[in-house]
Every structure is written in structure tokens, then in C-alpha cells.
XYZ file of N, CA and C in Angstrom:
432
model
N 0.801 -1.198 0.000
C 0.000 0.000 0.001
C 0.846 1.265 -0.001
N 2.071 1.189 0.459
C 2.929 2.351 0.494
C 3.226 2.881 -0.900
N 3.268 2.029 -1.921
C 3.660 2.439 -3.264
C 2.480 2.830 -4.134
N 1.286 2.940 -3.631
C 0.134 3.312 -4.441
C 0.235 4.741 -4.972
N 0.932 5.638 -4.328
C 1.126 7.007 -4.785
C 2.248 7.102 -5.812
N 3.136 6.087 -5.844
C 4.340 6.121 -6.659
C 4.033 6.161 -8.165
N 3.175 5.290 -8.645
C 2.876 5.215 -10.081
C 2.152 6.472 -10.588
N 1.134 6.986 -9.931
C 0.520 8.227 -10.400
C 1.493 9.413 -10.378
N 2.378 9.432 -9.408
C 3.358 10.511 -9.336
C 4.314 10.449 -10.526
N 4.731 9.266 -10.916
C 5.622 9.110 -12.075
C 4.894 9.512 -13.350
N 3.653 9.097 -13.513
C 2.887 9.478 -14.692
C 2.695 10.987 -14.767
N 2.394 11.609 -13.653
C 2.230 13.057 -13.616
C 3.537 13.765 -13.986
N 4.658 13.273 -13.480
C 5.961 13.866 -13.804
C 6.270 13.723 -15.291
N 5.977 12.581 -15.891
C 6.201 12.380 -17.320
C 5.353 13.309 -18.167
N 4.081 13.458 -17.809
C 3.194 14.360 -18.546
C 3.693 15.791 -18.447
N 4.103 16.212 -17.267
C 4.602 17.572 -17.088
C 5.888 17.792 -17.882
N 6.791 16.829 -17.876
C 8.045 16.964 -18.637
C 7.768 17.055 -20.129
N 6.878 16.232 -20.635
C 6.557 16.269 -22.066
C 5.933 17.603 -22.447
N 5.099 18.140 -21.599
C 4.482 19.430 -21.883
C 5.499 20.550 -21.886
N 6.431 20.534 -20.951
C 7.459 21.562 -20.877
C 8.374 21.470 -22.088
N 8.782 20.272 -22.476
C 9.683 20.098 -23.612
C 9.012 20.561 -24.903
N 7.745 20.202 -25.112
C 7.099 20.583 -26.371
C 6.833 22.080 -26.450
N 6.534 22.731 -25.330
C 6.261 24.162 -25.391
C 7.539 24.988 -25.450
N 8.652 24.455 -24.981
C 9.899 25.204 -24.968
C 10.692 25.030 -26.269
N 10.275 24.170 -27.143
C 11.029 23.888 -28.354
C 10.871 25.014 -29.364
N 11.952 25.698 -29.617
C 11.952 26.758 -30.620
C 12.451 26.185 -31.943
N 12.169 26.886 -33.020
C 12.525 26.436 -34.352
C 13.371 27.501 -35.029
N 13.779 27.232 -36.248
C 14.555 28.220 -37.000
C 14.043 28.308 -38.431
N 14.437 29.366 -39.110
C 14.049 29.588 -40.495
C 15.154 30.331 -41.221
N 14.876 30.721 -42.446
C 15.860 31.438 -43.261
C 15.300 32.799 -43.659
N 16.167 33.803 -43.650
C 15.772 35.175 -43.940
C 16.662 35.728 -45.050
N 16.051 36.469 -45.964
C 16.818 37.266 -46.925
C 16.265 38.679 -46.883
N 17.170 39.664 -46.783
C 16.789 41.063 -46.659
C 17.561 41.897 -47.676
N 16.902 42.871 -48.271
C 17.552 43.884 -49.102
C 17.295 45.219 -48.426
N 18.391 45.896 -48.049
C 18.287 47.123 -47.269
C 19.000 48.250 -48.007
N 18.306 49.364 -48.171
C 18.879 50.573 -48.755
C 19.130 51.543 -47.613
N 20.335 52.130 -47.580
C 20.719 52.994 -46.473
C 21.349 54.270 -47.031
N 20.995 55.417 -46.447
C 21.582 56.694 -46.843
C 21.620 57.611 -45.630
N 22.592 58.507 -45.621
C 22.623 59.436 -44.508
C 23.760 60.416 -44.551
N 23.599 61.437 -43.737
C 24.606 62.450 -43.476
C 24.478 62.756 -41.996
N 25.268 62.140 -41.141
C 25.240 62.166 -39.685
C 24.037 61.417 -39.127
N 22.866 61.717 -39.612
C 21.697 60.920 -39.261
C 21.265 60.227 -40.535
N 21.101 58.939 -40.449
C 20.758 58.178 -41.649
C 19.511 57.358 -41.454
N 19.024 56.884 -42.532
C 17.843 56.028 -42.503
C 18.047 54.838 -43.414
N 17.295 53.807 -43.155
C 17.358 52.625 -44.004
C 15.955 52.073 -44.189
N 15.758 51.416 -45.285
C 14.474 50.800 -45.585
C 14.671 49.687 -46.590
N 13.745 48.782 -46.618
C 13.850 47.677 -47.563
C 12.792 46.636 -47.312
N 13.058 45.469 -47.826
C 12.101 44.375 -47.700
C 12.851 43.060 -47.643
N 12.105 42.013 -47.384
C 12.722 40.696 -47.301
C 11.693 39.594 -47.245
N 12.195 38.388 -47.047
C 11.353 37.194 -46.988
C 11.853 36.297 -45.862
N 10.914 35.775 -45.081
C 11.184 34.747 -44.085
C 10.641 33.432 -44.609
N 11.464 32.389 -44.625
C 11.007 31.038 -44.971
C 11.015 30.237 -43.681
N 9.810 29.797 -43.295
C 9.642 29.141 -41.999
C 8.613 28.028 -42.120
N 9.011 26.828 -41.785
C 8.131 25.651 -41.815
C 7.412 25.494 -43.151
N 8.136 25.680 -44.250
C 7.595 25.450 -45.582
C 6.773 26.582 -46.165
N 6.674 27.699 -45.478
C 5.915 28.848 -45.963
C 6.831 30.056 -46.093
N 6.461 30.996 -46.962
C 7.195 32.252 -47.139
C 6.362 33.405 -46.607
N 7.006 34.297 -45.881
C 6.351 35.453 -45.288
C 7.112 36.708 -45.698
N 6.401 37.713 -46.176
C 7.030 38.968 -46.587
C 7.357 39.818 -45.361
N 8.507 40.481 -45.425
C 8.970 41.321 -44.331
C 9.219 42.735 -44.814
N 9.027 43.693 -43.939
C 9.411 45.066 -44.182
C 10.563 45.408 -43.252
N 11.494 46.245 -43.717
C 12.666 46.605 -42.928
C 12.806 48.120 -42.924
N 13.068 48.688 -41.781
C 13.306 50.116 -41.671
C 14.200 50.385 -40.484
N 14.843 51.525 -40.487
C 15.700 51.825 -39.356
C 16.250 53.219 -39.398
N 16.988 53.552 -38.343
C 17.612 54.863 -38.232
C 19.021 54.665 -37.687
N 19.941 55.499 -38.138
C 21.328 55.468 -37.687
C 21.680 56.842 -37.156
N 22.468 56.882 -36.083
C 22.898 58.153 -35.514
C 24.368 58.044 -35.156
N 25.148 58.970 -35.591
C 26.594 58.986 -35.346
C 27.263 59.509 -36.592
N 28.389 58.929 -36.927
C 29.073 59.294 -38.163
C 28.524 58.417 -39.278
N 27.650 58.962 -40.084
C 27.047 58.251 -41.205
C 27.211 59.129 -42.434
N 27.741 58.561 -43.490
C 27.918 59.329 -44.713
C 27.762 58.409 -45.916
N 26.916 58.787 -46.861
C 26.820 58.060 -48.123
C 25.521 57.304 -48.295
N 25.575 56.355 -49.196
C 24.414 55.523 -49.484
C 24.868 54.139 -49.903
N 24.074 53.141 -49.614
C 24.451 51.771 -49.962
C 23.223 50.884 -50.118
N 23.450 49.768 -50.741
C 22.460 48.700 -50.862
C 23.111 47.446 -50.303
N 22.455 46.809 -49.354
C 22.989 45.607 -48.729
C 21.999 44.471 -48.905
N 22.493 43.339 -49.358
C 21.683 42.126 -49.474
C 22.233 41.134 -48.460
N 21.397 40.762 -47.497
C 21.797 39.847 -46.429
C 20.952 38.588 -46.479
N 21.588 37.475 -46.214
C 20.885 36.189 -46.146
C 21.421 35.427 -44.948
N 20.559 34.641 -44.351
C 21.038 33.851 -43.228
C 19.921 33.173 -42.482
N 20.210 32.860 -41.256
C 19.349 32.043 -40.421
C 18.746 32.886 -39.307
N 17.507 32.602 -38.995
C 16.883 33.155 -37.799
C 16.561 31.960 -36.898
N 16.952 32.050 -35.648
C 16.724 30.939 -34.723
C 15.964 31.421 -33.496
N 15.522 30.445 -32.713
C 14.804 30.694 -31.467
C 13.453 31.371 -31.701
N 12.732 30.913 -32.723
C 11.379 31.429 -32.970
C 10.377 30.282 -32.886
N 9.181 30.608 -32.430
C 8.089 29.633 -32.315
C 7.062 29.825 -33.419
N 6.925 31.055 -33.901
C 5.955 31.397 -34.947
C 6.576 32.483 -35.814
N 6.076 32.684 -37.019
C 6.676 33.683 -37.911
C 6.741 35.091 -37.309
N 5.741 35.470 -36.552
C 5.704 36.832 -35.995
C 6.818 37.086 -34.980
N 7.483 36.038 -34.478
C 8.577 36.237 -33.529
C 9.773 36.957 -34.152
N 9.888 36.929 -35.480
C 11.003 37.607 -36.145
C 10.784 39.127 -36.171
N 9.557 39.559 -36.032
C 9.249 40.989 -36.033
C 9.764 41.625 -34.751
N 10.242 42.844 -34.871
C 10.702 43.560 -33.692
C 11.851 44.477 -34.020
N 12.380 45.098 -32.991
C 13.468 46.043 -33.140
C 14.776 45.348 -32.760
N 15.741 45.478 -33.639
C 17.074 44.916 -33.435
C 18.039 46.092 -33.325
N 18.894 46.093 -32.320
C 19.839 47.179 -32.139
C 21.259 46.698 -32.322
N 22.147 47.612 -32.777
C 23.548 47.264 -32.969
C 24.389 48.522 -32.936
N 25.618 48.372 -32.516
C 26.614 49.429 -32.638
C 27.680 48.890 -33.559
N 28.112 49.687 -34.521
C 29.094 49.142 -35.442
C 29.805 50.203 -36.224
N 30.742 49.736 -37.029
C 31.495 50.612 -37.909
C 31.769 49.872 -39.194
N 31.848 50.609 -40.286
C 32.128 49.953 -41.549
C 32.456 50.957 -42.622
N 32.979 50.441 -43.717
C 33.309 51.256 -44.871
C 33.062 50.418 -46.103
N 32.284 50.952 -47.025
C 32.054 50.275 -48.302
C 32.296 51.284 -49.407
N 33.226 50.982 -50.270
C 33.467 51.780 -51.462
C 33.352 50.808 -52.617
N 32.289 50.930 -53.360
C 32.035 49.960 -54.429
C 31.313 48.753 -53.878
N 32.025 47.890 -53.183
C 31.397 46.688 -52.634
C 32.190 46.159 -51.465
N 31.530 45.445 -50.602
C 32.195 44.870 -49.447
C 31.332 43.820 -48.792
N 31.971 42.940 -48.042
C 31.255 41.889 -47.331
C 30.722 42.428 -46.018
N 29.637 41.853 -45.555
C 29.006 42.299 -44.324
C 28.490 41.059 -43.596
N 28.705 40.982 -42.298
C 28.164 39.905 -41.472
C 27.728 40.503 -40.145
N 26.602 40.022 -39.621
C 26.067 40.601 -38.396
C 25.217 39.564 -37.662
N 25.230 39.623 -36.351
C 24.376 38.795 -35.497
C 23.589 39.753 -34.609
N 22.269 39.646 -34.660
C 21.380 40.529 -33.909
C 20.332 39.716 -33.180
N 19.755 40.286 -32.128
C 18.618 39.638 -31.464
C 17.577 40.694 -31.126
N 16.335 40.240 -30.987
C 15.261 41.154 -30.625
C 14.735 40.794 -29.237
N 13.855 41.611 -28.658
C 13.349 41.332 -27.310
C 12.583 40.011 -27.185
N 12.082 39.466 -28.284
C 11.375 38.171 -28.231
C 12.337 36.991 -28.205
N 13.629 37.268 -28.359
C 14.630 36.210 -28.320
C 15.040 35.671 -29.676
N 14.458 36.189 -30.749
C 14.859 35.755 -32.092
C 16.293 36.208 -32.355
N 17.091 35.336 -32.949
C 18.493 35.634 -33.238
C 18.703 35.551 -34.748
N 19.151 36.668 -35.336
C 19.466 36.723 -36.766
C 20.968 36.581 -36.947
N 21.384 35.644 -37.788
C 22.786 35.478 -38.166
C 22.835 35.685 -39.670
N 23.264 36.878 -40.095
C 23.173 37.264 -41.498
C 24.541 37.603 -42.074
N 24.694 37.347 -43.349
C 25.888 37.770 -44.073
C 25.479 38.124 -45.487
N 26.310 38.947 -46.140
C 25.976 39.337 -47.488
C 26.932 40.365 -48.028
N 26.451 41.103 -49.012
C 27.281 42.066 -49.734
C 26.661 43.452 -49.644
N 27.513 44.441 -49.380
C 27.101 45.840 -49.339
C 27.738 46.534 -50.541
N 26.924 47.252 -51.315
C 27.404 47.957 -52.500
C 27.054 49.430 -52.371
N 28.009 50.305 -52.671
C 27.776 51.740 -52.617
C 28.934 52.448 -51.956
N 28.718 53.681 -51.603
C 29.709 54.473 -50.883
C 29.113 54.777 -49.523
N 29.636 54.139 -48.479
C 29.073 54.310 -47.145
C 30.191 54.216 -46.127
N 30.291 55.213 -45.265
C 31.188 55.182 -44.112
C 30.315 55.375 -42.883
N 30.532 54.540 -41.878
C 29.720 54.689 -40.682
C 30.460 54.222 -39.433
N 30.186 54.908 -38.349
C 30.572 54.529 -36.994
C 29.408 55.024 -36.158
N 28.443 54.154 -35.930
C 27.181 54.651 -35.418
C 26.466 53.645 -34.534
N 25.392 54.138 -33.942
C 24.420 53.297 -33.261
C 23.265 53.114 -34.242
N 22.884 51.890 -34.462
C 21.857 51.602 -35.461
C 20.686 50.868 -34.833
N 19.525 51.093 -35.390
C 18.355 50.336 -35.030
C 17.701 49.816 -36.292
N 17.309 48.579 -36.280
C 16.667 47.965 -37.441
C 15.352 47.372 -36.968
N 14.276 47.780 -37.606
C 12.953 47.254 -37.255
C 12.469 46.361 -38.386
N 12.049 45.157 -38.027
C 11.495 44.217 -39.010
C 10.022 44.041 -38.696
N 9.196 44.173 -39.720
C 7.752 44.008 -39.572
C 7.253 42.925 -40.526
N 6.145 42.311 -40.185
C 5.482 41.345 -41.056
C 4.558 42.134 -41.982
N 4.575 41.813 -43.271
C 3.678 42.482 -44.226
C 2.444 41.656 -44.462
């Protein structure tokens, strides 16, 4: 009679563990972004992109502002992985970064960013144009 509580307790623990594991499981997808950037001390950026997640494609909008030493204009095409998302809308949000760069003609670009929802973007690509920057940047991604 002492062990009558033992089996229900084990079953309850298994059910709770399975529920925690399934709800905590995040997924990943692929993102491609095209961003146009221009500025003179204060700059702005805008563009669009696509999220591929669980066999579906979702259109994205990109916008942002830069403050610091910003000069010129450029076009950047970035591609990469987004991780730690549960649903497509988790990629939406504001991503912040501090950085410096120089592009004359063309140059490589790589960046890792995260948003308050925990989504992590690992992107790389090519920047074309004339752009010098040492700034604080904000990038906002929205679902279209």
C-alpha cells in the first residue's frame, strides 16, 4: 500500500516533462533582406525581405535609423538564419547594434542581432555603394 502514490506521481511527472519540452522547443528559419541605407550624420534605411519558416514564405518590411558618423548611401543584401522562434511573428521587432564599416564599391558584411522576443538573426551578405559609418543603429522588421 505504500507504493500506491508512486505510479501516479511518475505518470504526472512524465506528462509535465513532455508538456514543458514541447512548449519550450523553438525552431529556426531562413531570412533574406535587401536594405537601402543613406545618410549624413543621421541616416535612414528601408527595404524588404522574406522569411522562410516551416515550408511557408512570409514577406517582411525593414526600416531603421542610424545616428553617429554616417555618410553616403548603400544597398545591402543579407541572407542567413533566424533561430529561437516559435511562430513567424517572432522575427518581427526592433534589433539594435553598434558598429562601424566602410564600403566603397562593394564589401562583405556579417552581423548577429537579437530582438526582445529572443529571435536571433545570423546574417551575411554584400554591401554595394559608398558608405562610411561609426554609429548606433536600429533595425525594425515588420510582417507584411
